[in-house]
C-alpha positions in Angstrom: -80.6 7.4 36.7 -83.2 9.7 35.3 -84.2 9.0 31.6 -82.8 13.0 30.7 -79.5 11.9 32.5 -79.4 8.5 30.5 -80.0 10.7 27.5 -77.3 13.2 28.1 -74.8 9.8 29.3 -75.5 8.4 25.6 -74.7 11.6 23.9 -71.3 12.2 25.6 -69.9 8.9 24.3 -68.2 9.6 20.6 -68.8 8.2 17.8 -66.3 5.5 16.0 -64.9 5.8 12.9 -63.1 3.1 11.1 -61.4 2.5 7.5 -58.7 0.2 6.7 -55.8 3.0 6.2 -55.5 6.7 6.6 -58.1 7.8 3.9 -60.8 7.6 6.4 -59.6 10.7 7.9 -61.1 12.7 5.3 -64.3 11.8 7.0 -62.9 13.2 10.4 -62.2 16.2 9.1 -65.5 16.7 7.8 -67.3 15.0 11.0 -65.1 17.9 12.9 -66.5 20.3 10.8 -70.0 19.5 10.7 -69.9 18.4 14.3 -67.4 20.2 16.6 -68.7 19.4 19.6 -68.3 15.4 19.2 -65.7 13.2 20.7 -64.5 11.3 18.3 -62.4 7.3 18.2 -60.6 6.9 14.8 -59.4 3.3 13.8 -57.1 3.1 11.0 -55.5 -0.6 10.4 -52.5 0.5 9.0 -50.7 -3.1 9.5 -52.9 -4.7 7.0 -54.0 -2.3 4.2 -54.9 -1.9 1.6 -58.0 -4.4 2.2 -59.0 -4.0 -2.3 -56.8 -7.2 -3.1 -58.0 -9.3 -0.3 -61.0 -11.9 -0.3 -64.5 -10.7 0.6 -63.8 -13.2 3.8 -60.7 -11.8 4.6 -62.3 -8.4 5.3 -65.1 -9.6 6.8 -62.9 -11.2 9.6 -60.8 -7.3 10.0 -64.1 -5.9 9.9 -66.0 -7.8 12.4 -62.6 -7.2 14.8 -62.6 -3.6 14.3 -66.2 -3.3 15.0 -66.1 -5.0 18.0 -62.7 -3.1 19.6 -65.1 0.3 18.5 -67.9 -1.4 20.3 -65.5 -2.0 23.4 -64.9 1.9 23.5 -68.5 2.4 24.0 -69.2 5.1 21.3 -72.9 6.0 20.4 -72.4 5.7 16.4 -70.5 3.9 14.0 -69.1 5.5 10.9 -67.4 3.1 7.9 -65.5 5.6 6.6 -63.9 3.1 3.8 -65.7 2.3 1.0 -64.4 -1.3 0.5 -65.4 -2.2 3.5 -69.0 -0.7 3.0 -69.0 -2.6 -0.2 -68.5 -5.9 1.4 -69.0 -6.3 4.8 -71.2 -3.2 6.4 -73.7 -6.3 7.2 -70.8 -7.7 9.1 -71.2 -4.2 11.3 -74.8 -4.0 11.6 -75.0 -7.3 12.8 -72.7 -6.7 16.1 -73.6 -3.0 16.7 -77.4 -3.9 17.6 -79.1 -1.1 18.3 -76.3 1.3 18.1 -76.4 3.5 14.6 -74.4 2.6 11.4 -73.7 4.7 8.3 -71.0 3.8 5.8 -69.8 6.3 3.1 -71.7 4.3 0.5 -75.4 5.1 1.5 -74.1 8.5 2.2 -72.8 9.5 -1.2 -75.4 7.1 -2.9 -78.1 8.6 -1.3 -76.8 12.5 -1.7 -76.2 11.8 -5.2 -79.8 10.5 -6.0 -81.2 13.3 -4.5 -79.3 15.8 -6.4 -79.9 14.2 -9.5 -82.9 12.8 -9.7 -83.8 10.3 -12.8 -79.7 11.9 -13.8 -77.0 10.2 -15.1 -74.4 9.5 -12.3 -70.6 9.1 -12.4 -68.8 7.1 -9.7 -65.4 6.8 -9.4 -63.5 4.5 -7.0 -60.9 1.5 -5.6 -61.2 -1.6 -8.3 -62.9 -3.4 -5.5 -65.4 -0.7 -4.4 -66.6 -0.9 -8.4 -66.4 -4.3 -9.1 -68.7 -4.4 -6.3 -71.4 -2.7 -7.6 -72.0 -1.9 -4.4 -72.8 2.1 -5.2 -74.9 1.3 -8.2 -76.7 -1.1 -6.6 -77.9 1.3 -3.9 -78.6 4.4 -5.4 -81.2 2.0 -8.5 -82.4 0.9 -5.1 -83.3 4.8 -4.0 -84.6 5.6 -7.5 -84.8 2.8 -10.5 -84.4 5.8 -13.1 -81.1 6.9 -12.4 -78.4 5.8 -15.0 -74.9 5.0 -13.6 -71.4 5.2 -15.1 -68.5 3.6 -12.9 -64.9 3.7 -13.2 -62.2 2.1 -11.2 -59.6 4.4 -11.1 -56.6 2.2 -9.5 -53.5 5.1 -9.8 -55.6 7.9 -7.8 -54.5 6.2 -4.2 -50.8 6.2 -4.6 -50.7 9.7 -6.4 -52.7 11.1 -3.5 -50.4 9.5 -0.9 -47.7 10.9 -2.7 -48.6 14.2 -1.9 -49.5 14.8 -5.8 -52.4 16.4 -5.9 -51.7 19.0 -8.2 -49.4 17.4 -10.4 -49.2 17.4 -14.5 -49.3 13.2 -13.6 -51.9 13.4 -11.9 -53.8 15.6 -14.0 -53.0 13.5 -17.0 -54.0 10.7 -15.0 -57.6 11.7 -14.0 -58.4 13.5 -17.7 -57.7 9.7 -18.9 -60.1 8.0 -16.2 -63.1 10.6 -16.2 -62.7 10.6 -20.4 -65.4 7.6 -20.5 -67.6 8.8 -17.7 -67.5 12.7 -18.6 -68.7 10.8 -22.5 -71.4 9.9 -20.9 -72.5 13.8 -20.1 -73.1 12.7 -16.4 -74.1 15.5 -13.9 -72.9 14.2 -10.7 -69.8 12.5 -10.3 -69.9 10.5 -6.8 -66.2 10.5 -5.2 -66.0 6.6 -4.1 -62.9 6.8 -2.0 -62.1 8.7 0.9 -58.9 9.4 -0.5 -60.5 11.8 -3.4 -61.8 14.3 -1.4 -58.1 15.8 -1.3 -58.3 15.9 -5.6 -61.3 17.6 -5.6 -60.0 20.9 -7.2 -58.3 19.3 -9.8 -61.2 16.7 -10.3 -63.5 19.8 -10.6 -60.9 21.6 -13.1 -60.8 18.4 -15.4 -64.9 17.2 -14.8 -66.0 21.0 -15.8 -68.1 23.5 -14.3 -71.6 21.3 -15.3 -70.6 18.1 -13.3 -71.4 18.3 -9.6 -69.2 16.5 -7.3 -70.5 14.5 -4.4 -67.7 14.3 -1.4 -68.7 11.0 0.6 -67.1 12.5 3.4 -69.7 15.3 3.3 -72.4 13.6 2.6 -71.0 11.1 5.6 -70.9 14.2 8.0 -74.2 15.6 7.4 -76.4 12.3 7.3 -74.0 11.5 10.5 -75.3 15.0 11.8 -79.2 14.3 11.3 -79.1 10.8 12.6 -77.7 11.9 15.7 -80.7 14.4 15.9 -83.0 12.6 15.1 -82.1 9.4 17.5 -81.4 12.3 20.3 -77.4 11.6 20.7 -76.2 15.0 19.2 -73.6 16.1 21.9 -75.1 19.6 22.6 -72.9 21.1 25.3 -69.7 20.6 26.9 -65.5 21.6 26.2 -63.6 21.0 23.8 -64.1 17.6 21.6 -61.6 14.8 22.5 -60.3 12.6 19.5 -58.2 9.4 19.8 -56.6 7.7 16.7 -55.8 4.2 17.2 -54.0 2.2 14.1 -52.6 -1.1 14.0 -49.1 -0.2 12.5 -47.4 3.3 12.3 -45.6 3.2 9.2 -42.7 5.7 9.0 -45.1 8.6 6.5 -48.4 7.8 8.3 -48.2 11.0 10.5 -47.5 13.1 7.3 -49.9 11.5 5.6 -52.8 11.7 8.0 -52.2 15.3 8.5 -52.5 16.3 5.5 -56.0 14.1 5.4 -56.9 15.4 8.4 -55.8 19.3 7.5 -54.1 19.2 11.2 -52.0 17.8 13.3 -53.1 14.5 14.4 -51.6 14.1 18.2 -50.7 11.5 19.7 -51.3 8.3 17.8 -52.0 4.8 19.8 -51.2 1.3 18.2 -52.8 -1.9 19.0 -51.4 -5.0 18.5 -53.0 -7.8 17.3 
């Protein structure tokens, strides 16, 4: 095989998404949009979240699983579209994809937020886990030592969304109470740590005010996604229409309406693995 036609075989596999429930589809939607011309294998283990009250061993085992069944589907990219996971085990992923690219939503948003606010003050908000971590913190001091962050776990923000609540007077009253401290702290970026919050963000940008900027890890997931493809020549540059395949480990009786209103479509046909 010629090296053009190896080239051209690498960039027609998809890229492998994964996140421990449905939120990670918030990252789909932005991947379509960023990149419509990418086949695309989503992995949602909807038997066994949510993975935020487990050990850090615990989801290094799912992890390392989940990697390796992406791995077995022969996509050119993996994307760790849930931020727990990110936070504890996206070593676990680097370690068994080789040479094959990672990103996880945390270097995305850290990295977008650093460069939007450089030397700033930076809100995060996420999962309990996801802060406790330190995980986004830790990375974006990493990018640039000035920077000054303000984290809040915001534990009620998953459910609501679930719910379907996402304009609600609960949920308004809700978010004014959880961004009170961070807002205090006149940040100008807030970072949205879960890929559930994307689907808040015109309420989050109602209650934060017109001065905060908000920085959508599923964005910022898309677009580095987009410009390490280019830059590693895998960007899918021709063909028909983009296949995607979503592959869970339980269907729980809301998960379609759920995931299409993440996904702002229908979602298809759904596969389940058993394990």
């Amino acid at each position: 095989m010629s090296g053009h036609a190896a080239v051209s075989r690498r960039a027609s596999r998809p890229i492998g998404v994964f996140d421990s429930g449905v939120g990670g589809l918030t990252v789909v939607r932005a991947l379509m949009e960023r990149l419509p011309l990418e086949d695309i294998v989503y992995f949602g283990d909807t038997a066994r979240v949510p993975y935020g009250v487990k050990s850090v061993a615990t989801i290094e085992h799912f992890t390392a699983q989940i990697t390796d069944f992406l791995l077995q589907q022969d996509v050119k990219m993996l994307i760790v579209a849930c931020n727990t996971m990110a936070a504890v085990a996206s070593r676990v992923v680097t370690e068994r994809a080789g040479d094959i690219p990672v990103i996880d939503v945390i270097e995305a948003g850290a990295t977008a937020a650093v460069a939007q606010s450089p030397g700033g003050r930076i809100g995060v908000i996420g999962t309990p886990t996801t802060i406790n971590s330190n995980a986004y913190a830790r990375r974006m001091h990493a990018l640039d030592a000035g920077v000054r962050v303000y984290s809040q776990a915001c534990p009620l923000f998953v459910p609501l969304v679930e719910e379907g609540w996402l304009d609600h007077p609960v949920t308004r009253m809700t978010a004014q109470e959880y961004l009170r401290p961070v807002l205090a702290e006149e940040v100008g970026s807030l970072v949205l740590g879960c890929t559930h919050y994307p689907l808040l963000k015109p309420l989050l940008r109602e209650v934060a005010g017109a001065g905060v900027r908000l920085i959508d890890s599923a964005v910022t997931t898309a677009e580095l996604a987009a410009a390490s493809l280019q830059a590693s020549g895998l960007a899918q540059t021709a063909g028909g229409a983009a296949r995607y395949r979503y592959v869970v480990t339980d269907v729980p009786l809301r998960f379609q309406t759920i995931g299409e209103r993440f996904l702002g479509r229908s979602l298809g046909e759904v596969e389940r693995v058993d394990w």
